[in-house]
PDB file of C-alpha atoms in Angstrom:
ATOM      1  CA  MET A1399      52.734  24.664   0.358  1.00 45.00           C
ATOM      2  CA  ALA A1400      49.092  25.442   1.289  1.00 49.00           C
ATOM      3  CA  MET A1401      47.897  22.625  -0.978  1.00 50.00           C
ATOM      4  CA  GLU A1402      50.356  20.222   0.643  1.00 53.00           C
ATOM      5  CA  LEU A1403      49.086  21.178   4.103  1.00 50.00           C
ATOM      6  CA  LEU A1404      45.490  20.694   2.953  1.00 50.00           C
ATOM      7  CA  LEU A1405      46.291  17.231   1.609  1.00 56.00           C
ATOM      8  CA  ILE A1406      48.115  16.296   4.792  1.00 56.00           C
ATOM      9  CA  SER A1407      45.155  17.499   6.852  1.00 58.00           C
ATOM     10  CA  MET A1408      42.711  15.503   4.708  1.00 59.00           C
ATOM     11  CA  GLN A1409      44.853  12.376   4.890  1.00 62.00           C
ATOM     12  CA  LYS A1410      45.343  12.772   8.613  1.00 65.00           C
ATOM     13  CA  ASN A1411      41.568  12.674   9.105  1.00 71.00           C
ATOM     14  CA  MET A1412      41.427   9.366   7.216  1.00 77.00           C
ATOM     15  CA  TYR A1413      43.780   7.463   9.547  1.00 78.00           C
ATOM     16  CA  THR A1414      43.725   6.798  13.271  1.00 82.00           C
ATOM     17  CA  GLU A1415      47.077   5.060  13.329  1.00 83.00           C
ATOM     18  CA  ILE A1416      49.623   3.545  10.989  1.00 86.00           C
ATOM     19  CA  ILE A1417      51.356   0.189  11.066  1.00 90.00           C
ATOM     20  CA  HIS A1418      54.675   0.450   9.251  1.00 87.00           C
ATOM     21  CA  LEU A1419      56.297  -2.779   8.088  1.00 87.00           C
ATOM     22  CA  PRO A1420      59.896  -1.895   7.250  1.00 85.00           C
ATOM     23  CA  ILE A1421      61.722  -3.837   4.555  1.00 82.00           C
ATOM     24  CA  GLU A1422      63.758  -6.485   6.330  1.00 81.00           C
ATOM     25  CA  PHE A1423      64.682  -8.830   3.516  1.00 77.00           C
ATOM     26  CA  LYS A1424      66.944  -8.580   0.515  1.00 73.00           C
ATOM     27  CA  MET A1425      65.589  -8.843  -2.997  1.00 70.00           C
ATOM     28  CA  HIS A1426      66.279 -12.058  -4.855  1.00 70.00           C
ATOM     29  CA  PRO A1427      69.638 -11.545  -6.604  1.00 69.00           C
ATOM     30  CA  ASP A1428      68.437 -12.915  -9.968  1.00 69.00           C
ATOM     31  CA  GLY A1429      68.338  -9.411 -11.476  1.00 64.00           C
ATOM     32  CA  HIS A1430      64.709  -9.685 -12.604  1.00 64.00           C
ATOM     33  CA  ARG A1431      63.139  -7.092 -10.340  1.00 66.00           C
ATOM     34  CA  PRO A1432      61.472  -3.864 -11.479  1.00 71.00           C
ATOM     35  CA  VAL A1433      63.185  -1.815  -8.749  1.00 74.00           C
ATOM     36  CA  SER A1434      66.608  -1.655  -7.151  1.00 78.00           C
ATOM     37  CA  GLU A1435      67.523  -2.330  -3.536  1.00 79.00           C
ATOM     38  CA  ARG A1436      68.392   1.357  -3.178  1.00 84.00           C
ATOM     39  CA  TYR A1437      64.933   2.374  -4.437  1.00 84.00           C
ATOM     40  CA  ARG A1438      63.259   0.003  -1.985  1.00 82.00           C
ATOM     41  CA  ARG A1439      65.193   1.456   0.966  1.00 85.00           C
ATOM     42  CA  LEU A1440      64.546   5.024  -0.157  1.00 88.00           C
ATOM     43  CA  SER A1441      60.798   4.502  -0.664  1.00 86.00           C
ATOM     44  CA  ASP A1442      60.531   2.712   2.687  1.00 84.00           C
ATOM     45  CA  LYS A1443      62.212   5.673   4.380  1.00 87.00           C
ATOM     46  CA  GLU A1444      60.042   8.234   2.534  1.00 87.00           C
ATOM     47  CA  ILE A1445      56.826   6.440   3.503  1.00 85.00           C
ATOM     48  CA  TYR A1446      57.931   6.423   7.133  1.00 83.00           C
ATOM     49  CA  ILE A1447      58.837  10.137   7.039  1.00 86.00           C
ATOM     50  CA  ALA A1448      55.550  11.115   5.343  1.00 85.00           C
ATOM     51  CA  TYR A1449      53.398   9.497   8.006  1.00 83.00           C
ATOM     52  CA  LYS A1450      55.593  10.787  10.824  1.00 82.00           C
ATOM     53  CA  ARG A1451      55.119  14.303   9.434  1.00 85.00           C
ATOM     54  CA  MET A1452      51.348  13.896   9.756  1.00 84.00           C
ATOM     55  CA  ASN A1453      51.722  13.145  13.485  1.00 83.00           C
ATOM     56  CA  ILE A1454      49.616  10.033  13.228  1.00 82.00           C
ATOM     57  CA  PRO A1455      50.489   7.377  15.795  1.00 84.00           C
ATOM     58  CA  MET A1456      52.813   4.935  14.031  1.00 86.00           C
ATOM     59  CA  HIS A1457      53.770   1.441  15.070  1.00 91.00           C
ATOM     60  CA  VAL A1458      56.851  -0.058  13.447  1.00 90.00           C
ATOM     61  CA  ILE A1459      56.417  -3.818  13.313  1.00 93.00           C
ATOM     62  CA  SER A1460      59.377  -5.992  12.434  1.00 93.00           C
ATOM     63  CA  GLY A1461      60.214  -9.688  12.464  1.00 95.00           C
ATOM     64  CA  THR A1462      59.185 -12.697  10.453  1.00 93.00           C
ATOM     65  CA  GLN A1463      55.745 -12.862   8.851  1.00 92.00           C
ATOM     66  CA  GLU A1464      54.459 -14.846  11.807  1.00 95.00           C
ATOM     67  CA  GLU A1465      55.998 -12.472  14.351  1.00 96.00           C
ATOM     68  CA  ARG A1466      54.595  -9.416  12.559  1.00 95.00           C
ATOM     69  CA  ILE A1467      51.099 -10.883  12.408  1.00 95.00           C
ATOM     70  CA  ASN A1468      51.174 -11.839  16.091  1.00 96.00           C
ATOM     71  CA  LYS A1469      52.400  -8.367  17.075  1.00 96.00           C
ATOM     72  CA  ILE A1470      49.634  -6.706  15.038  1.00 94.00           C
ATOM     73  CA  ILE A1471      46.983  -8.978  16.554  1.00 95.00           C
ATOM     74  CA  ILE A1472      48.140  -8.006  20.047  1.00 95.00           C
ATOM     75  CA  LEU A1473      48.577  -4.326  19.194  1.00 94.00           C
ATOM     76  CA  LEU A1474      45.084  -3.971  17.727  1.00 92.00           C
ATOM     77  CA  ASN A1475      43.498  -6.400  20.183  1.00 94.00           C
ATOM     78  CA  LEU A1476      42.085  -8.457  17.310  1.00 94.00           C
ATOM     79  CA  PRO A1477      40.254 -11.741  17.802  1.00 95.00           C
ATOM     80  CA  GLN A1478      42.218 -14.690  16.498  1.00 94.00           C
ATOM     81  CA  VAL A1479      40.095 -17.457  15.020  1.00 92.00           C
ATOM     82  CA  VAL A1480      42.926 -19.365  13.316  1.00 94.00           C
ATOM     83  CA  ALA A1481      46.441 -19.973  14.585  1.00 96.00           C
ATOM     84  CA  THR A1482      48.931 -17.700  12.817  1.00 96.00           C
ATOM     85  CA  LYS A1483      50.990 -20.585  11.423  1.00 96.00           C
ATOM     86  CA  GLN A1484      47.889 -22.208   9.961  1.00 96.00           C
ATOM     87  CA  ALA A1485      46.668 -18.895   8.520  1.00 95.00           C
ATOM     88  CA  LEU A1486      50.039 -18.378   6.807  1.00 95.00           C
ATOM     89  CA  ILE A1487      49.974 -21.903   5.384  1.00 96.00           C
ATOM     90  CA  GLU A1488      46.473 -21.331   3.983  1.00 95.00           C
ATOM     91  CA  ALA A1489      47.393 -17.884   2.619  1.00 94.00           C
ATOM     92  CA  ASN A1490      50.488 -19.273   0.889  1.00 92.00           C
ATOM     93  CA  LYS A1491      48.409 -22.070  -0.658  1.00 94.00           C
ATOM     94  CA  LYS A1492      45.934 -19.508  -2.029  1.00 93.00           C
ATOM     95  CA  ILE A1493      48.759 -17.328  -3.361  1.00 92.00           C
ATOM     96  CA  LYS A1494      50.391 -20.327  -5.044  1.00 91.00           C
ATOM     97  CA  LYS A1495      47.071 -21.397  -6.579  1.00 92.00           C
ATOM     98  CA  SER A1496      46.418 -17.862  -7.803  1.00 91.00           C
ATOM     99  CA  ARG A1497      49.865 -17.642  -9.394  1.00 88.00           C
ATOM    100  CA  GLU A1498      49.339 -20.990 -11.075  1.00 89.00           C
ATOM    101  CA  MET A1499      45.968 -19.824 -12.412  1.00 89.00           C
ATOM    102  CA  VAL A1500      47.508 -16.637 -13.811  1.00 88.00           C
ATOM    103  CA  SER A1501      50.342 -18.637 -15.380  1.00 87.00           C
ATOM    104  CA  GLN A1502      47.828 -21.016 -16.934  1.00 87.00           C
ATOM    105  CA  LYS A1503      45.793 -18.122 -18.350  1.00 87.00           C
ATOM    106  CA  ILE A1504      48.932 -16.730 -19.954  1.00 86.00           C
ATOM    107  CA  ILE A1505      49.775 -20.133 -21.407  1.00 85.00           C
ATOM    108  CA  ASP A1506      46.194 -20.596 -22.653  1.00 84.00           C
ATOM    109  CA  GLN A1507      46.298 -17.240 -24.433  1.00 84.00           C
ATOM    110  CA  TYR A1508      49.456 -18.133 -26.329  1.00 81.00           C
ATOM    111  CA  GLN A1509      48.945 -18.701 -30.016  1.00 82.00           C
ATOM    112  CA  LYS A1510      51.598 -20.194 -32.203  1.00 83.00           C
ATOM    113  CA  PRO A1511      52.822 -17.632 -34.750  1.00 82.00           C
ATOM    114  CA  THR A1512      51.620 -18.121 -38.290  1.00 84.00           C
ATOM    115  CA  ILE A1513      54.101 -18.615 -41.121  1.00 85.00           C
ATOM    116  CA  SER A1514      53.733 -14.977 -42.195  1.00 84.00           C
ATOM    117  CA  GLU A1515      54.378 -13.815 -38.614  1.00 83.00           C
ATOM    118  CA  LYS A1516      57.465 -16.021 -38.426  1.00 80.00           C
ATOM    119  CA  ILE A1517      58.751 -14.533 -41.707  1.00 82.00           C
ATOM    120  CA  LYS A1518      58.200 -10.984 -40.357  1.00 82.00           C
ATOM    121  CA  ILE A1519      60.118 -11.868 -37.195  1.00 82.00           C
ATOM    122  CA  ILE A1520      62.990 -13.460 -39.103  1.00 83.00           C
ATOM    123  CA  SER A1521      63.197 -10.640 -41.630  1.00 81.00           C
ATOM    124  CA  ARG A1522      63.833  -8.092 -38.856  1.00 74.00           C
ATOM    125  CA  PHE A1523      67.186  -9.687 -38.189  1.00 65.00           C
TER     126      PHE A1523
END
């Protein structure tokens, strides 16, 4: 318990406030996710509770990506040099390009199995 209080105290000194972005969208139902919907809800709740326990000012920001960004800009009184819509378009382009680069690296690293490797694979079945 004393160690937990020490850690909380140390963490509390590291933050002035918290912006919590609750999960507001369902996972894609394709079944290829590393976590379950229940786990996502539980971890979201636990994160919220942990910061609340530290008595750090917390702002819960909800809405679409654009709405969340605009709310955070206003909340933190940040300068805005690019319109939010344009910033999101540019960010999504960079994310797409990055994903494509990673996919290409994976493809480039692929080496066709040799005949002996194919035989080993086949012989397992």
